[in-house]
Each structure stands twice: as structure tokens, then as C-alpha cells.
CSV table of N, CA and C in Angstrom, one decimal:
chain,number,residue,atom,x,y,z
D,176,MET,N,137.0,71.3,103.6
D,176,MET,CA,136.4,70.0,103.4
D,176,MET,C,135.5,70.1,102.2
D,177,ILE,N,135.6,69.1,101.3
D,177,ILE,CA,134.8,69.1,100.1
D,177,ILE,C,133.7,68.0,100.4
D,178,ARG,N,132.4,68.4,100.0
D,178,ARG,CA,131.3,67.5,100.2
D,178,ARG,C,130.7,67.3,98.8
D,179,ASP,N,130.3,66.0,98.6
D,179,ASP,CA,129.6,65.7,97.3
D,179,ASP,C,128.1,66.1,97.5
D,180,LEU,N,127.5,66.7,96.5
D,180,LEU,CA,126.1,67.0,96.5
D,180,LEU,C,125.4,66.1,95.5
D,181,TYR,N,124.3,65.5,96.0
D,181,TYR,CA,123.6,64.6,95.1
D,181,TYR,C,122.2,65.3,94.9
D,182,ASN,N,121.6,65.0,93.7
D,182,ASN,CA,120.3,65.5,93.4
D,182,ASN,C,120.1,67.0,93.5
D,183,VAL,N,121.1,67.7,93.1
D,183,VAL,CA,121.1,69.2,93.1
D,183,VAL,C,120.9,69.7,91.7
D,184,ARG,N,119.9,70.6,91.6
D,184,ARG,CA,119.6,71.2,90.3
D,184,ARG,C,120.0,72.6,90.3
D,185,LEU,N,120.4,73.1,89.2
D,185,LEU,CA,120.8,74.5,89.1
D,185,LEU,C,119.5,75.4,89.2
D,186,ARG,N,119.5,76.5,89.9
D,186,ARG,CA,118.4,77.4,90.0
D,186,ARG,C,118.3,78.1,88.7
D,187,PRO,N,117.0,78.4,88.2
D,187,PRO,CA,116.9,79.2,87.0
D,187,PRO,C,117.3,80.6,87.3
D,188,ALA,N,117.5,81.3,86.2
D,188,ALA,CA,117.8,82.8,86.4
D,188,ALA,C,116.7,83.5,87.0
D,189,GLU,N,117.0,84.6,87.7
D,189,GLU,CA,116.0,85.4,88.4
D,189,GLU,C,114.8,85.6,87.4
D,190,GLY,N,113.6,85.4,88.0
D,190,GLY,CA,112.4,85.6,87.2
D,190,GLY,C,112.0,84.4,86.4
D,191,GLY,N,112.8,83.4,86.2
D,191,GLY,CA,112.5,82.3,85.5
D,191,GLY,C,111.9,81.2,86.3
D,192,THR,N,111.3,80.2,85.7
D,192,THR,CA,110.7,79.1,86.4
D,192,THR,C,111.2,77.8,85.9
D,193,THR,N,111.3,76.8,86.7
D,193,THR,CA,111.7,75.5,86.3
D,193,THR,C,110.5,74.7,85.9
D,194,PRO,N,110.5,74.2,84.6
D,194,PRO,CA,109.3,73.5,84.2
D,194,PRO,C,109.1,72.2,85.0
D,195,LEU,N,107.9,71.8,85.1
D,195,LEU,CA,107.6,70.6,85.9
D,195,LEU,C,107.7,69.4,84.9
D,196,THR,N,108.1,68.3,85.5
D,196,THR,CA,108.1,67.0,84.7
D,196,THR,C,106.7,66.6,84.5
D,197,ASP,N,106.5,65.7,83.6
D,197,ASP,CA,105.1,65.3,83.2
D,197,ASP,C,104.4,64.7,84.5
D,198,GLU,N,105.1,63.9,85.3
D,198,GLU,CA,104.5,63.4,86.5
D,198,GLU,C,104.1,64.5,87.5
D,199,GLU,N,105.0,65.5,87.7
D,199,GLU,CA,104.7,66.6,88.6
D,199,GLU,C,103.5,67.4,88.1
D,200,GLU,N,103.4,67.6,86.8
D,200,GLU,CA,102.3,68.3,86.2
D,200,GLU,C,101.0,67.6,86.4
D,201,GLN,N,101.0,66.3,86.3
D,201,GLN,CA,99.8,65.5,86.5
D,201,GLN,C,99.4,65.5,88.0
D,202,ARG,N,100.4,65.5,88.9
D,202,ARG,CA,100.0,65.6,90.3
D,202,ARG,C,99.5,66.9,90.7
D,203,VAL,N,100.1,68.0,90.1
D,203,VAL,CA,99.5,69.3,90.4
D,203,VAL,C,98.1,69.5,89.9
D,204,GLN,N,97.9,69.0,88.7
D,204,GLN,CA,96.5,69.1,88.1
D,204,GLN,C,95.5,68.3,88.9
D,205,ALA,N,95.9,67.1,89.4
D,205,ALA,CA,95.0,66.3,90.2
D,205,ALA,C,94.7,67.0,91.5
D,206,VAL,N,95.7,67.6,92.2
D,206,VAL,CA,95.4,68.3,93.4
D,206,VAL,C,94.5,69.5,93.2
D,207,LEU,N,94.8,70.3,92.1
D,207,LEU,CA,93.9,71.5,91.8
D,207,LEU,C,92.5,71.0,91.4
D,208,PHE,N,92.4,69.9,90.7
D,208,PHE,CA,91.1,69.4,90.3
D,208,PHE,C,90.3,69.1,91.6
D,209,THR,N,90.9,68.4,92.5
D,209,THR,CA,90.2,68.0,93.7
D,209,THR,C,89.9,69.2,94.6
D,210,GLU,N,90.9,70.0,95.0
D,210,GLU,CA,90.7,71.1,95.9
D,210,GLU,C,89.8,72.2,95.3
D,211,LEU,N,90.1,72.6,94.1
D,211,LEU,CA,89.3,73.7,93.5
D,211,LEU,C,87.9,73.2,93.2
D,212,GLY,N,87.8,72.0,92.8
D,212,GLY,CA,86.5,71.4,92.5
D,212,GLY,C,85.6,71.3,93.8
D,213,ASN,N,86.2,70.9,94.9
D,213,ASN,CA,85.5,70.9,96.2
D,213,ASN,C,85.0,72.3,96.6
D,214,LYS,N,85.9,73.3,96.4
D,214,LYS,CA,85.5,74.7,96.8
D,214,LYS,C,84.4,75.2,95.8
D,215,ILE,N,84.5,74.9,94.6
D,215,ILE,CA,83.5,75.3,93.6
D,215,ILE,C,82.1,74.6,93.9
D,216,ALA,N,82.2,73.3,94.3
D,216,ALA,CA,81.0,72.6,94.6
D,216,ALA,C,80.3,73.2,95.8
D,217,ASP,N,81.1,73.7,96.8
D,217,ASP,CA,80.6,74.2,98.0
D,217,ASP,C,80.0,75.6,97.9
D,218,GLN,N,80.7,76.5,97.1
D,218,GLN,CA,80.2,77.9,97.1
D,218,GLN,C,79.9,78.4,95.7
D,219,GLY,N,80.2,77.6,94.7
D,219,GLY,CA,79.9,78.0,93.3
D,219,GLY,C,81.0,78.7,92.6
D,220,TRP,N,82.1,79.1,93.3
D,220,TRP,CA,83.2,79.8,92.7
D,220,TRP,C,84.5,79.7,93.6
D,221,VAL,N,85.6,80.0,93.0
D,221,VAL,CA,86.8,80.0,93.8
D,221,VAL,C,87.8,80.9,93.0
D,222,CYS,N,88.6,81.7,93.8
D,222,CYS,CA,89.7,82.5,93.2
D,222,CYS,C,91.0,81.8,93.6
D,223,PHE,N,92.0,81.8,92.6
D,223,PHE,CA,93.2,81.2,92.9
D,223,PHE,C,94.3,82.0,92.2
D,224,PRO,N,95.5,82.1,92.9
D,224,PRO,CA,96.6,82.9,92.3
D,224,PRO,C,97.1,82.2,91.0
D,225,ALA,N,97.5,83.1,90.1
D,225,ALA,CA,98.1,82.7,88.8
D,225,ALA,C,99.1,83.7,88.4
D,226,TYR,N,100.3,83.5,88.8
D,226,TYR,CA,101.3,84.5,88.5
D,226,TYR,C,102.0,84.4,87.2
D,227,THR,N,101.9,83.3,86.6
D,227,THR,CA,102.6,83.1,85.3
D,227,THR,C,101.6,82.6,84.2
D,228,PRO,N,102.0,82.7,83.0
D,228,PRO,CA,101.1,82.1,81.9
D,228,PRO,C,100.9,80.6,82.1
D,229,GLU,N,101.9,80.0,82.6
D,229,GLU,CA,101.8,78.5,82.9
D,229,GLU,C,100.7,78.3,84.0
D,230,ASP,N,100.7,79.1,85.0
D,230,ASP,CA,99.7,78.9,86.1
D,230,ASP,C,98.3,79.1,85.5
D,231,ARG,N,98.1,80.2,84.6
D,231,ARG,CA,96.8,80.4,84.0
D,231,ARG,C,96.4,79.3,83.1
D,232,ARG,N,97.3,78.8,82.3
D,232,ARG,CA,97.0,77.7,81.4
D,232,ARG,C,96.6,76.4,82.2
D,233,ARG,N,97.3,76.2,83.3
D,233,ARG,CA,96.9,75.1,84.2
D,233,ARG,C,95.5,75.2,84.8
D,234,LEU,N,95.1,76.4,85.2
D,234,LEU,CA,93.8,76.6,85.7
D,234,LEU,C,92.7,76.5,84.7
D,235,VAL,N,93.0,76.9,83.5
D,235,VAL,CA,92.0,76.7,82.4
D,235,VAL,C,91.9,75.2,82.1
D,236,ALA,N,92.9,74.5,82.1
D,236,ALA,CA,92.9,73.0,81.9
D,236,ALA,C,92.0,72.4,83.0
D,237,VAL,N,92.2,72.8,84.2
D,237,VAL,CA,91.4,72.3,85.3
D,237,VAL,C,89.9,72.6,85.2
D,238,ALA,N,89.6,73.8,84.7
D,238,ALA,CA,88.2,74.2,84.5
D,238,ALA,C,87.6,73.3,83.4
D,239,HIS,N,88.4,73.0,82.3
D,239,HIS,CA,87.9,72.1,81.3
D,239,HIS,C,87.6,70.7,81.8
D,240,ARG,N,88.5,70.2,82.7
D,240,ARG,CA,88.3,68.9,83.2
D,240,ARG,C,87.1,68.9,84.2
D,241,LEU,N,86.9,69.9,85.0
D,241,LEU,CA,85.7,70.0,85.8
D,241,LEU,C,84.4,70.1,85.0
D,242,THR,N,84.5,70.8,83.9
D,242,THR,CA,83.3,70.9,83.0
D,242,THR,C,82.9,69.5,82.5
D,243,ALA,N,83.9,68.8,82.0
D,243,ALA,CA,83.7,67.4,81.5
D,243,ALA,C,83.2,66.5,82.6
D,244,HIS,N,83.8,66.6,83.8
D,244,HIS,CA,83.4,65.8,84.9
D,244,HIS,C,82.0,66.0,85.4
D,245,TRP,N,81.6,67.3,85.5
D,245,TRP,CA,80.3,67.6,86.1
D,245,TRP,C,79.2,67.7,85.0
D,246,GLY,N,79.6,67.9,83.7
D,246,GLY,CA,78.6,68.2,82.7
D,246,GLY,C,78.0,69.5,82.8
D,247,GLN,N,78.6,70.4,83.5
D,247,GLN,CA,78.2,71.8,83.7
D,247,GLN,C,79.4,72.7,83.5
D,248,GLN,N,79.2,73.8,82.7
D,248,GLN,CA,80.2,74.7,82.4
D,248,GLN,C,80.9,75.4,83.6
D,249,VAL,N,82.2,75.3,83.7
D,249,VAL,CA,83.0,76.0,84.7
D,249,VAL,C,83.7,77.2,83.9
D,250,PHE,N,83.3,78.4,84.3
D,250,PHE,CA,83.9,79.6,83.6
D,250,PHE,C,85.2,80.0,84.2
D,251,VAL,N,86.1,80.6,83.4
D,251,VAL,CA,87.4,81.1,83.9
D,251,VAL,C,87.4,82.5,83.5
D,252,GLU,N,87.7,83.4,84.5
D,252,GLU,CA,87.9,84.8,84.3
D,252,GLU,C,89.0,85.4,85.1
D,253,ALA,N,89.7,86.3,84.6
D,253,ALA,CA,90.8,87.0,85.3
D,253,ALA,C,90.2,88.0,86.3
D,254,GLU,N,90.6,87.9,87.6
D,254,GLU,CA,90.2,88.9,88.6
D,254,GLU,C,91.1,90.1,88.4
D,255,ASP,N,92.4,89.9,88.3
D,255,ASP,CA,93.4,90.9,88.1
D,255,ASP,C,94.6,90.2,87.5
D,256,GLN,N,95.7,90.9,87.6
D,256,GLN,CA,96.9,90.3,86.9
D,256,GLN,C,97.4,89.1,87.6
D,257,THR,N,97.1,88.8,88.8
D,257,THR,CA,97.6,87.7,89.6
D,257,THR,C,96.6,86.7,90.1
D,258,ARG,N,95.3,86.9,89.8
D,258,ARG,CA,94.3,86.0,90.3
D,258,ARG,C,93.3,85.6,89.2
D,259,VAL,N,92.9,84.3,89.2
D,259,VAL,CA,91.9,83.8,88.3
D,259,VAL,C,90.7,83.3,89.1
D,260,ARG,N,89.5,83.5,88.6
D,260,ARG,CA,88.3,83.1,89.2
D,260,ARG,C,87.7,81.9,88.4
D,261,LEU,N,87.4,80.8,89.0
D,261,LEU,CA,86.7,79.7,88.3
D,261,LEU,C,85.3,79.7,89.0
D,262,CYS,N,84.2,79.6,88.1
D,262,CYS,CA,82.9,79.7,88.7
D,262,CYS,C,81.9,78.9,87.8
D,263,LEU,N,80.8,78.6,88.5
D,263,LEU,CA,79.7,78.0,87.7
D,263,LEU,C,78.8,79.1,87.2
D,264,ALA,N,77.9,78.8,86.3
D,264,ALA,CA,76.9,79.8,85.8
D,264,ALA,C,76.1,80.3,87.0
D,265,GLY,N,75.9,81.6,87.0
D,265,GLY,CA,75.2,82.3,88.1
D,265,GLY,C,76.0,82.8,89.2
D,266,HIS,N,77.3,82.4,89.1
D,266,HIS,CA,78.3,82.8,90.1
D,266,HIS,C,79.4,83.7,89.5
D,267,GLU,N,79.1,84.2,88.3
D,267,GLU,CA,80.1,85.1,87.7
D,267,GLU,C,80.3,86.3,88.6
D,268,ALA,N,81.4,87.0,88.4
D,268,ALA,CA,81.7,88.2,89.2
D,268,ALA,C,80.6,89.2,88.9
D,269,LEU,N,80.1,89.9,89.9
D,269,LEU,CA,79.1,90.9,89.7
D,269,LEU,C,79.8,92.2,89.3
D,270,PRO,N,79.2,93.0,88.5
D,270,PRO,CA,79.8,94.3,88.1
D,270,PRO,C,79.9,95.2,89.3
D,271,GLU,N,81.0,96.0,89.3
D,271,GLU,CA,81.1,97.0,90.4
D,271,GLU,C,80.0,98.0,90.4
D,272,PRO,N,79.4,98.3,91.6
D,272,PRO,CA,78.3,99.3,91.6
D,272,PRO,C,78.9,100.7,91.2
D,273,SER,N,78.1,101.4,90.4
D,273,SER,CA,78.6,102.8,90.1
D,273,SER,C,78.5,103.7,91.3
D,274,THR,N,79.3,104.7,91.3
D,274,THR,CA,79.4,105.6,92.5
D,274,THR,C,78.6,106.8,92.3
D,275,GLY,N,77.7,106.8,91.4
D,275,GLY,CA,76.9,108.0,91.2
D,275,GLY,C,77.6,109.0,90.3
D,276,GLY,N,77.0,110.0,90.0
D,276,GLY,CA,77.5,111.0,89.1
D,276,GLY,C,76.3,111.5,88.3
D,277,ALA,N,76.5,112.1,87.2
D,277,ALA,CA,75.5,112.5,86.3
D,277,ALA,C,74.6,113.6,86.8
């Protein structure tokens, strides 16, 4: 039996990503702006996964929008290869304590 498939997209090659449409990008940015903004307003910082350069670019854009919205700088720093931290002044990551020596 043959079935017709509608609204089916080809999957990208392994490791590739499908770019978002402009509308999808705006919706993702709006959700990140609201959710991450609420978390930052509550505790002064938030960590969020960023697996691709596109994810990191998106989080930097959200930080810029939050800075413009609040009139207070929202800093962006990489926690590791897969996580980005957005924070207000005074909530930057603290340096690791040294384990002694010398």
C-alpha cells in the first residue's frame, strides 16, 4: 500500500541542524527573553545549554535585548563548551578557590 506524505521535510545530515524560519526564530527569542529574563530577575543569573554557534548567538542576542529592556547590563559568559551563563553585575561566576600548595 502506498501512502501520500504531506508536510514532510528531509532530515539534515548527521550533525547538521535545520535552520529556523524567521517566524520560528522570533518565537524562540521571545520565549527565551521571557523565561530567561524571569530567572535572571529572580536570582541574578541563569545558565542555559548552547550546543551550537547558533544557540550561542541566540543567547547573546537575548542578553542584548534584556540589557536594552532593563537599562542594566546583562553579561554573557561561557560556563563550558555546552553552557552559557547570563547574569547581572555582581552575579558573575566566582573564581574557583585554590586548593593550596606553595
